[in-house]
Amino acid sequence: MPRDTIGLVTDVTLSSKNPTAVKAEALVVATAQTSDGVAVVSDQLPTDLLTQLETLAPQLGVTGARDEVRKIPAGPQLAAEVLVLTGLGERAEDGTFATETLRRAAGAATRELAGLSSAAIALPASDDDEIIAVTEGALLGAYAFNRYRSAATGTKDTKDAAKGARNGKNGKDPVAALEILTPLHKNAKAKLAAERAEILAAAVHAARDLVNTAPNELYPATFADAAKAAAKDVKQVKVTVLDDKQLASGGYGGLTAVGQGSSRGPRLVKVAYTPARPNAKVALVGKGITFDSGGISIKPAAGMDAMKSDMAGAAAVLSTVVAAAKLGLPVAVTGYLCLAENMPGGNAQRPADVITIYGGKTVEVLNTDAEGRIVMADGLVSAVEDGHDVVLDIATLTGAQMVALGSRTSAVMGTDEVRDEVKAAADAAGELFWPMPLPEELKSNIKSKVADVANSGPRWGGMLNAGLFLQTFVGDHPWAHLDIAGPAFNEGGAHDYTPGGGTGVGVRTLLTFLEGRAK
Ligand code: BES
Ligand code: MN
Ligand code: ZN
């Protein structure tokens, strides 16, 4: 299968080898918490080895808790060199583990395999759902962003240096090859599941790469180039770019206003996947603020660097459209990437400016830091105009999203059915989303004294105010809005299959949504 050169570097195969016999550098096995200690979750390892591990668990510091990974010498009974124990926590009442638990444990393990050339994963994988979860988790965890590390500094490890490996613990490449051990290795459905997992992980990794790319390199024009590069050689995908001049003359007043403070002009990129006989037509609109300084309503310096991630919605959309095409889903999907850099400057928009969004509605810009909703308005009107069955938008839209739901759970708002459909897709994909209301009663919050609508209102309900603003531009068209402000960028340490920095959140939910519409 064709593999992206950026994004996914790990090769994955299904295999039915016995875990004791696989000649890999590392063998990954799961542990679990039980009422009387730790259990090693394997019916194929020798019983004396299991007993030994379970007895020594306290000395090894192994508890079986989630996100706990320990590496120990494999010993003479295993062909592998290192045994990696990854925790699943407690069993569910029915004795099994939730698929998301498997996904996370697999990813937590592969994060610790960086720098290795081969590993085998012997987690529960005896049905399609388990194989999907383990393969996805393993590949999602096998991620590194080393582009900016120079090879010259740091390590004293001559072996690493000779191999040209990058320095330091954080500079290693992900494990090169993974074998997922499953009795179903020849099963056609299982093989398809593994291929889908590869395409999905490549898409998530590509979105992470874009988010992690420094904003001096990734700006609207280069993001548009990245979209073209991602779609190159992908059948039935066409990329069209509107540049700053075309946007201004075409009436895209939102992108134009937000982008005018920067020397790097805005772009609207359409990424259209058009299969022969689609069962549905879906629009995905993504916020692509390549850097959000706040503009004239400038943000405080502390933490401003994280605003390189303000294009995570557009990155998720681009990756999703490409993945849908690679999977050959019978759904026509058009991505609208709303790209601009929000900067203060002599030509920047001011608080009190009134601008005209594509389609004619006017906006009073009370706060130039509420820029996402302004560029999204152009994208949403354009998407509705193009006649899709359903419009989804995804954006790092509000700090209020994090106040409401924290940094791990995204929000979804919209028309009732579509909102619930997105929530169900997120549940199936293993991403945390929670439904939020769009109360009619709060519409007065975004009333303008001079224009059709104001771009900001009182602090309370900030996420809902932003959602209501977007709703103004979609009317009653079937629609959902995904606010991923917190989950898009992990400012803390890595956990389970989630690295620090860009997370690629939203790709799995959007792709699962499209798969649902494909039926
Ligand atoms: N990009 C930010 C939202 C954001 C904040 C994303 C933190 C990720 C982490 C957005 O453009 C913004 O600045 N929103 C303002 C809106 C306000 C001025 C109405 C906010 O949330 O403070
Ligand atoms: Mn902002
Ligand atoms: Zn923003």
Coordinates of C-alpha atoms and ligand atoms in Angstrom, one line a residue:
M1 CA 0.0 0.0 0.0
P2 CA 1.3 3.5 -0.8
R3 CA 2.5 5.2 2.4
D4 CA 3.0 8.8 3.1
T5 CA 6.6 9.8 3.4
I6 CA 5.7 12.3 6.1
G7 CA 3.2 11.2 8.7
L8 CA 3.4 7.5 9.0
V9 CA 6.8 5.8 9.0
T10 CA 5.9 2.5 10.7
D11 CA 5.2 -0.6 8.7
V12 CA 2.5 -2.8 10.1
T13 CA 1.6 -6.5 9.4
L14 CA -0.8 -9.0 11.0
S15 CA 0.8 -12.3 12.0
S16 CA -0.2 -15.4 13.9
K17 CA 3.2 -16.2 15.3
N18 CA 3.4 -17.4 18.8
P19 CA 4.5 -14.5 21.0
T20 CA 7.3 -16.6 22.5
A21 CA 8.8 -17.2 19.1
V22 CA 8.7 -13.8 17.4
K23 CA 12.2 -12.5 16.8
A24 CA 11.5 -8.8 17.3
E25 CA 13.5 -6.4 19.4
A26 CA 10.5 -6.0 21.7
L27 CA 7.4 -8.0 22.5
V28 CA 4.5 -6.0 23.9
V29 CA 2.1 -7.7 26.4
A30 CA -0.7 -6.3 28.4
T31 CA -1.1 -6.2 32.2
A32 CA -4.3 -5.7 34.2
Q33 CA -5.3 -4.7 37.7
T34 CA -7.0 -7.5 39.6
S35 CA -8.5 -7.7 43.1
D36 CA -5.4 -9.4 44.3
G37 CA -2.6 -7.8 42.2
V38 CA -1.5 -7.8 38.7
A39 CA -2.4 -10.2 35.9
V40 CA -0.5 -10.6 32.7
V41 CA -3.1 -10.7 29.9
S42 CA -1.9 -13.5 27.7
D43 CA -3.0 -17.1 27.1
Q44 CA 0.1 -17.9 25.0
L45 CA 3.0 -17.1 27.2
P46 CA 4.4 -20.0 29.3
T47 CA 2.6 -20.3 32.6
D48 CA 5.8 -20.3 34.7
L49 CA 6.8 -17.0 33.0
L50 CA 3.3 -15.5 33.8
T51 CA 3.6 -16.6 37.4
Q52 CA 7.0 -15.2 37.7
L53 CA 6.0 -11.8 36.2
E54 CA 2.9 -11.6 38.4
T55 CA 4.8 -12.4 41.5
L56 CA 7.6 -10.0 40.7
A57 CA 5.2 -7.2 39.7
P58 CA 5.5 -5.2 42.9
Q59 CA 9.4 -5.1 42.6
L60 CA 9.1 -4.2 39.0
G61 CA 6.8 -1.4 39.8
V62 CA 4.1 -2.9 37.6
T63 CA 0.5 -2.3 38.8
G64 CA -1.4 -2.9 35.5
A65 CA -2.7 0.6 35.6
R66 CA -3.7 2.4 32.5
D67 CA -0.9 4.3 30.7
E68 CA 1.7 2.4 32.7
V69 CA 4.5 1.0 30.5
R70 CA 7.5 -1.0 31.8
K71 CA 10.4 -2.5 29.8
I72 CA 12.3 -5.5 31.2
P73 CA 14.7 -8.0 29.7
A74 CA 12.8 -10.7 27.9
G75 CA 14.7 -13.6 29.4
P76 CA 15.5 -17.0 27.9
Q77 CA 11.9 -18.1 27.3
L78 CA 11.2 -15.4 24.7
A79 CA 12.8 -14.9 21.3
A80 CA 12.3 -11.2 21.6
E81 CA 15.0 -9.1 23.4
V82 CA 12.8 -6.8 25.5
L83 CA 9.4 -7.4 27.1
V84 CA 7.2 -4.4 27.2
L85 CA 4.3 -4.5 29.7
T86 CA 1.5 -2.0 29.0
G87 CA -1.4 -1.5 31.5
L88 CA -5.1 -2.0 30.7
G89 CA -6.4 -1.1 34.1
E90 CA -9.4 -3.1 35.4
R91 CA -11.4 -5.5 33.3
A92 CA -15.0 -4.6 32.5
E93 CA -17.7 -6.6 34.3
D94 CA -17.9 -9.0 31.4
G95 CA -14.2 -9.8 31.7
T96 CA -13.2 -7.9 28.5
F97 CA -11.5 -4.6 27.9
A98 CA -13.2 -1.7 26.0
T99 CA -11.7 -1.1 22.5
E100 CA -10.6 2.3 23.5
T101 CA -8.7 0.8 26.4
L102 CA -6.9 -1.5 24.0
R103 CA -6.2 1.4 21.6
R104 CA -4.7 3.5 24.4
A105 CA -2.6 0.7 25.9
A106 CA -1.2 -0.2 22.4
G107 CA -0.3 3.5 21.8
A108 CA 1.3 3.9 25.2
A109 CA 3.5 1.0 24.4
T110 CA 4.6 2.1 21.0
R111 CA 5.5 5.5 22.3
E112 CA 8.1 3.7 24.3
L113 CA 9.4 1.8 21.3
A114 CA 10.9 4.8 19.6
G115 CA 14.3 4.1 18.1
L116 CA 13.7 0.3 17.7
S117 CA 13.5 -1.4 14.3
S118 CA 11.0 -4.0 15.1
A119 CA 8.4 -5.0 17.7
A120 CA 5.5 -7.5 18.1
I121 CA 2.3 -6.6 19.8
A122 CA 0.5 -9.4 21.7
L123 CA -2.6 -7.6 23.0
P124 CA -6.1 -9.1 22.9
A125 CA -6.9 -9.2 19.1
S126 CA -9.4 -11.9 18.6
D127 CA -12.1 -10.1 16.7
D128 CA -12.2 -7.3 14.1
D129 CA -12.9 -4.5 16.6
E130 CA -10.0 -5.5 18.8
I131 CA -7.7 -5.8 15.8
I132 CA -8.8 -2.3 14.6
A133 CA -8.3 -0.8 18.1
V134 CA -4.8 -2.4 18.7
T135 CA -3.5 -1.6 15.2
E136 CA -4.9 2.0 15.3
G137 CA -3.5 2.6 18.8
A138 CA -0.1 1.2 18.0
L139 CA 0.2 3.3 14.9
L140 CA -1.2 6.4 16.6
G141 CA 1.4 6.1 19.3
A142 CA 4.2 5.5 16.8
Y143 CA 4.7 9.2 16.1
A144 CA 7.6 11.7 16.3
F145 CA 8.1 15.2 15.1
N146 CA 11.9 15.6 14.7
R147 CA 12.0 17.9 11.7
Y148 CA 13.6 20.7 13.7
R149 CA 16.2 18.7 15.6
S150 CA 19.7 18.9 14.2
A151 CA 21.5 15.6 14.1
A152 CA 24.8 17.1 15.2
T153 CA 24.2 17.9 18.9
G154 CA 23.4 16.0 22.0
T155 CA 24.0 12.3 21.9
K156 CA 27.2 10.6 22.9
D157 CA 25.8 7.4 21.5
T158 CA 28.1 6.5 18.6
K159 CA 25.8 3.8 17.4
D160 CA 22.9 6.2 17.1
A161 CA 25.2 8.8 15.5
A162 CA 26.4 6.3 13.0
K163 CA 22.9 5.4 12.0
G164 CA 22.2 9.0 11.5
A165 CA 19.6 8.9 14.3
R166 CA 18.6 12.1 15.8
N167 CA 19.7 13.0 19.3
G168 CA 18.2 12.5 22.6
K169 CA 15.2 10.5 23.9
N170 CA 12.8 12.8 22.1
G171 CA 14.7 12.7 18.9
K172 CA 14.3 9.1 18.0
D173 CA 12.2 7.9 15.1
P174 CA 9.1 5.8 15.8
V175 CA 9.6 2.0 15.7
A176 CA 10.1 1.0 12.1
A177 CA 8.1 -2.2 11.9
L178 CA 5.3 -3.7 13.9
E179 CA 3.7 -7.1 13.9
I180 CA 0.2 -7.3 15.4
L181 CA -0.2 -10.9 16.6
T182 CA -3.7 -12.2 16.0
P183 CA -5.2 -15.6 15.1
L184 CA -7.2 -13.8 12.4
H185 CA -4.1 -12.7 10.5
K186 CA -5.4 -14.2 7.2
N187 CA -9.0 -13.1 7.6
A188 CA -10.0 -10.7 4.8
K189 CA -11.9 -8.3 7.1
A190 CA -9.0 -8.2 9.5
K191 CA -6.6 -7.3 6.7
L192 CA -8.9 -4.6 5.5
A193 CA -9.2 -3.3 9.1
A194 CA -5.4 -3.1 9.3
E195 CA -5.2 -1.2 6.0
R196 CA -7.8 1.2 7.1
A197 CA -5.8 1.7 10.4
E198 CA -2.8 2.6 8.3
I199 CA -4.6 5.2 6.2
L200 CA -6.2 6.6 9.3
A201 CA -3.0 6.9 11.3
A202 CA -1.2 8.4 8.3
A203 CA -4.0 11.0 8.2
V204 CA -3.7 11.8 11.9
H205 CA 0.0 12.0 11.8
A206 CA -0.1 14.4 8.8
A207 CA -2.5 16.6 10.8
R208 CA -0.2 16.5 13.8
D209 CA 2.8 17.4 11.5
L210 CA 1.0 20.5 10.1
V211 CA 0.1 21.6 13.7
N212 CA 3.6 21.1 14.9
T213 CA 5.2 23.0 11.9
A214 CA 6.5 26.4 13.0
P215 CA 4.3 29.3 11.9
N216 CA 7.2 31.0 10.1
E217 CA 7.1 28.1 7.8
L218 CA 3.4 27.3 7.7
Y219 CA 1.3 30.3 6.6
P220 CA -1.6 30.4 4.3
A221 CA 0.3 30.2 1.0
T222 CA 2.5 27.3 2.2
F223 CA -0.5 25.6 3.8
A224 CA -2.2 25.7 0.4
D225 CA 1.0 24.2 -1.1
A226 CA 0.8 21.4 1.6
A227 CA -2.8 20.7 0.6
K228 CA -1.7 20.3 -3.1
A229 CA 1.1 18.1 -2.0
A230 CA -1.1 15.9 0.2
A231 CA -3.6 15.5 -2.7
K232 CA -1.1 14.8 -5.4
D233 CA -1.3 11.2 -6.6
V234 CA -4.6 10.7 -4.7
K235 CA -7.2 9.8 -7.3
Q236 CA -10.4 11.9 -7.7
V237 CA -9.1 14.7 -5.4
K238 CA -8.9 18.2 -6.8
V239 CA -7.4 21.2 -4.9
T240 CA -8.4 24.8 -5.9
V241 CA -6.9 27.8 -4.2
L242 CA -8.3 31.3 -4.0
D243 CA -5.6 33.8 -3.1
D244 CA -5.9 37.1 -1.3
K245 CA -6.7 39.1 -4.4
Q246 CA -9.4 36.6 -5.6
L247 CA -10.8 36.6 -2.1
A248 CA -11.1 40.3 -1.9
S249 CA -12.7 40.6 -5.4
G250 CA -14.9 37.6 -4.8
G251 CA -16.5 39.2 -1.7
Y252 CA -14.9 36.9 1.0
G253 CA -14.8 39.8 3.5
G254 CA -14.1 37.6 6.5
L255 CA -10.9 36.0 5.3
T256 CA -9.8 39.3 3.8
A257 CA -10.4 41.3 7.0
V258 CA -8.6 38.8 9.3
G259 CA -5.7 38.3 6.9
Q260 CA -5.1 41.9 6.1
G261 CA -2.9 42.6 9.1
S262 CA -0.3 40.1 7.9
S263 CA 2.2 40.4 5.1
R264 CA 1.2 36.8 4.2
G265 CA -2.2 37.0 2.6
P266 CA -5.2 34.7 3.3
R267 CA -6.3 31.7 1.2
L268 CA -9.4 29.7 0.8
V269 CA -8.5 26.2 -0.3
K270 CA -11.1 23.8 -1.5
V271 CA -10.1 20.1 -1.4
A272 CA -12.7 18.1 -3.3
Y273 CA -13.0 14.3 -3.4
T274 CA -15.5 13.3 -6.0
P275 CA -16.0 9.5 -6.4
A276 CA -18.0 8.2 -9.3
R277 CA -21.3 7.3 -7.6
P278 CA -21.5 9.0 -4.2
N279 CA -24.2 8.1 -1.7
A280 CA -23.9 11.5 0.0
K281 CA -22.3 14.9 -0.3
V282 CA -20.6 16.3 2.7
A283 CA -18.8 19.6 3.3
L284 CA -16.0 20.0 5.9
V285 CA -15.0 23.5 6.9
G286 CA -11.8 24.0 8.9
K287 CA -10.4 26.9 10.8
G288 CA -6.9 27.6 9.5
I289 CA -5.4 30.5 11.5
T290 CA -1.7 29.7 11.0
F291 CA -0.9 32.0 13.9
D292 CA -3.3 33.8 16.1
S293 CA -1.7 36.7 17.8
G294 CA -5.1 38.2 18.5
G295 CA -4.5 41.0 16.1
I296 CA -5.0 44.5 17.5
S297 CA -6.9 42.9 20.4
I298 CA -3.5 41.3 21.0
K299 CA -3.1 38.3 23.3
P300 CA -0.8 38.2 26.3
A301 CA 2.7 37.0 25.6
A302 CA 2.5 34.0 27.9
G303 CA 1.3 31.0 26.0
M304 CA 1.0 32.8 22.7
D305 CA 3.3 30.3 21.1
A306 CA 0.5 27.6 21.4
M307 CA -1.4 29.7 18.9
K308 CA 0.6 28.1 16.0
S309 CA -2.0 25.3 16.6
D310 CA -4.9 27.5 15.6
M311 CA -5.0 25.8 12.2
A312 CA -5.7 22.4 13.6
G313 CA -9.3 22.3 12.3
A314 CA -8.1 22.9 8.7
A315 CA -5.4 20.3 9.1
A316 CA -8.0 17.8 10.3
V317 CA -10.2 18.6 7.3
L318 CA -7.4 18.2 4.8
S319 CA -6.3 14.9 6.3
T320 CA -9.9 13.6 6.4
V321 CA -10.6 14.3 2.8
V322 CA -7.4 12.7 1.7
A323 CA -8.1 9.6 3.9
A324 CA -11.7 9.3 2.6
A325 CA -10.2 9.3 -1.0
K326 CA -7.6 6.7 -0.2
L327 CA -10.3 4.5 1.3
G328 CA -12.4 5.1 -1.8
L329 CA -15.5 5.9 0.3
P330 CA -18.6 6.4 -1.8
V331 CA -19.2 9.9 -0.4
A332 CA -18.4 13.2 -2.1
V333 CA -16.5 15.3 0.3
T334 CA -15.3 18.9 -0.1
G335 CA -13.0 20.4 2.5
Y336 CA -12.9 24.2 2.8
L337 CA -9.7 25.4 4.5
C338 CA -10.1 28.9 5.8
L339 CA -6.5 30.1 6.0
A340 CA -5.3 33.4 7.4
E341 CA -2.7 34.7 9.8
N342 CA -4.1 37.0 12.5
M343 CA -1.5 39.7 13.1
P344 CA -1.5 43.3 14.3
G345 CA -0.1 45.8 11.8
G346 CA -0.6 49.0 10.0
N347 CA -3.3 47.5 7.8
A348 CA -4.9 45.2 10.4
Q349 CA -8.6 45.3 11.1
R350 CA -9.7 47.4 14.1
P351 CA -12.2 46.8 16.8
A352 CA -15.3 48.6 15.5
D353 CA -14.7 47.7 11.9
V354 CA -17.7 46.5 10.0
I355 CA -17.1 43.9 7.3
T356 CA -19.2 42.0 4.8
I357 CA -19.0 38.2 4.9
Y358 CA -19.3 36.2 1.6
G359 CA -23.1 36.2 0.8
G360 CA -23.7 39.7 2.2
K361 CA -24.2 39.5 5.9
T362 CA -22.4 42.2 7.9
V363 CA -20.3 41.8 11.0
E364 CA -19.2 44.3 13.6
V365 CA -15.7 43.3 14.7
L366 CA -15.7 44.1 18.4
N367 CA -12.7 41.9 19.2
T368 CA -10.1 41.1 16.5
D369 CA -9.1 38.0 18.6
A370 CA -12.5 36.4 17.8
E371 CA -11.1 35.9 14.3
G372 CA -11.9 32.3 13.8
R373 CA -15.6 32.7 13.5
I374 CA -15.1 35.5 11.0
V375 CA -13.0 33.3 8.5
M376 CA -15.3 30.4 9.2
A377 CA -18.3 32.5 8.2
D378 CA -16.9 32.9 4.7
G379 CA -16.3 29.1 4.5
L380 CA -19.7 28.1 5.9
V381 CA -21.6 30.4 3.5
S382 CA -19.5 29.0 0.6
A383 CA -20.2 25.4 1.7
V384 CA -23.9 26.0 2.1
E385 CA -24.0 27.6 -1.3
D386 CA -22.3 24.6 -2.9
G387 CA -25.2 22.4 -2.0
H388 CA -24.1 19.6 0.4
D389 CA -26.4 17.2 2.3
V390 CA -24.6 18.2 5.5
V391 CA -22.0 20.7 6.6
L392 CA -19.6 20.0 9.4
D393 CA -17.1 22.6 10.7
I394 CA -14.2 22.1 13.0
A395 CA -12.2 24.8 14.7
T396 CA -10.0 25.7 17.6
L397 CA -12.6 28.4 18.2
T398 CA -12.8 29.4 21.9
G399 CA -10.9 29.4 25.1
A400 CA -14.3 28.9 26.7
Q401 CA -14.4 25.4 25.2
M402 CA -11.5 24.6 27.6
V403 CA -13.2 26.3 30.5
A404 CA -16.3 24.2 29.9
L405 CA -14.8 20.8 29.0
G406 CA -11.1 20.8 29.8
S407 CA -8.3 20.0 27.5
R408 CA -9.3 16.4 26.6
T409 CA -12.9 16.7 25.6
S410 CA -14.1 18.5 22.5
A411 CA -17.5 20.1 22.0
V412 CA -20.1 19.5 19.3
M413 CA -23.1 21.8 18.6
G414 CA -25.5 22.1 15.7
T415 CA -28.8 20.8 14.4
D416 CA -30.0 18.1 16.7
E417 CA -29.7 15.1 14.4
V418 CA -26.3 16.0 12.9
R419 CA -24.9 16.9 16.4
D420 CA -26.0 13.5 17.7
E421 CA -24.5 11.7 14.6
V422 CA -21.2 13.4 15.2
K423 CA -21.3 12.4 18.9
A424 CA -22.0 8.8 17.9
A425 CA -19.2 8.8 15.3
A426 CA -16.8 10.2 18.0
D427 CA -17.8 7.4 20.4
A428 CA -17.2 4.8 17.8
A429 CA -13.9 6.3 16.8
G430 CA -12.6 6.6 20.4
E431 CA -12.5 10.4 20.5
L432 CA -14.0 12.4 23.4
F433 CA -16.7 14.8 22.3
W434 CA -19.6 16.2 24.3
P435 CA -22.8 17.8 23.0
M436 CA -23.5 21.4 23.8
P437 CA -26.6 23.5 23.3
L438 CA -27.2 26.6 21.1
P439 CA -29.7 28.4 23.2
E440 CA -32.0 30.8 21.3
E441 CA -31.9 32.9 24.5
L442 CA -28.2 33.7 24.1
K443 CA -28.6 35.2 20.6
S444 CA -28.9 38.6 22.1
N445 CA -25.3 38.2 23.2
I446 CA -24.0 38.7 19.7
K447 CA -26.4 41.5 18.7
S448 CA -24.6 44.5 17.1
K449 CA -25.7 48.1 17.5
V450 CA -24.7 48.8 13.9
A451 CA -24.4 45.5 11.9
D452 CA -26.3 42.3 11.4
V453 CA -24.2 40.5 14.1
A454 CA -21.3 41.2 16.4
N455 CA -18.3 38.9 16.5
S456 CA -18.0 38.8 20.3
G457 CA -20.2 39.1 23.3
P458 CA -20.1 38.7 27.1
R459 CA -17.6 36.2 28.5
W460 CA -20.3 33.8 29.9
G461 CA -21.2 31.1 27.5
G462 CA -18.3 32.1 25.2
M463 CA -18.3 28.8 23.3
L464 CA -22.1 28.9 22.7
N465 CA -21.9 32.6 21.6
A466 CA -19.3 31.5 19.0
G467 CA -21.5 28.6 17.9
L468 CA -24.6 30.9 17.6
F469 CA -22.5 33.3 15.5
L470 CA -21.6 30.4 13.1
Q471 CA -25.3 29.4 13.1
T472 CA -26.2 32.8 11.7
F473 CA -24.3 31.8 8.5
V474 CA -25.7 28.3 8.0
G475 CA -29.3 29.1 8.8
D476 CA -31.3 25.8 9.3
H477 CA -29.1 23.7 6.9
P478 CA -28.1 20.4 8.5
W479 CA -24.9 21.3 10.3
A480 CA -22.6 20.6 13.2
H481 CA -19.8 22.6 14.7
L482 CA -16.9 20.9 16.5
D483 CA -14.9 23.1 18.9
I484 CA -11.5 21.4 19.5
A485 CA -9.7 24.3 21.1
G486 CA -8.3 22.3 24.1
P487 CA -7.8 18.8 22.6
A488 CA -6.1 20.0 19.4
F489 CA -2.8 20.8 21.1
N490 CA -1.4 18.9 24.0
E491 CA 0.6 21.3 26.2
G492 CA 1.3 18.6 28.8
G493 CA 3.2 15.4 28.5
A494 CA 2.4 12.6 26.1
H495 CA -0.2 10.1 27.3
D496 CA -1.6 6.8 25.8
Y497 CA -1.4 7.3 22.0
T498 CA -1.4 11.1 22.2
P499 CA 1.9 12.9 21.8
G500 CA 2.8 16.3 23.2
G501 CA 2.0 19.1 20.7
G502 CA -0.4 18.5 17.8
T503 CA -2.8 15.6 18.5
G504 CA -4.7 15.3 15.1
V505 CA -8.0 15.3 17.0
G506 CA -11.1 15.3 14.9
V507 CA -9.7 13.2 12.0
R508 CA -11.0 9.9 13.4
T509 CA -14.4 11.4 14.2
L510 CA -14.8 13.0 10.8
L511 CA -13.7 9.9 8.9
T512 CA -16.0 7.7 11.0
F513 CA -18.9 10.2 10.3
L514 CA -18.1 9.9 6.5
E515 CA -18.1 6.1 6.7
G516 CA -21.5 6.3 8.3
R517 CA -22.8 8.5 5.5
A518 CA -21.2 6.2 2.9
K519 CA -23.7 3.4 3.7
Ligands
BES1 N1 -7.8 30.6 18.9 C1 -8.6 31.2 19.9 C2 -9.2 30.2 20.8 C3 -8.3 29.3 21.6 C4 -7.9 29.6 22.9 C5 -7.9 28.1 21.0 C6 -7.1 28.8 23.6 C7 -7.0 27.2 21.7 C8 -6.6 27.6 23.0 C9 -9.6 32.1 19.4 O1 -9.4 32.8 18.2 C10 -9.8 33.2 20.4 O2 -8.9 34.0 20.6 N2 -11.0 33.3 21.0 C11 -11.3 34.2 22.0 C12 -12.7 34.8 21.7 C13 -13.1 36.0 22.5 C14 -12.2 37.2 22.2 C15 -14.5 36.3 22.2 C16 -11.3 33.5 23.3 O3 -11.8 32.4 23.4 O4 -10.8 34.1 24.3
MN2 MN -8.3 34.6 18.5
ZN3 ZN -8.1 31.8 16.9

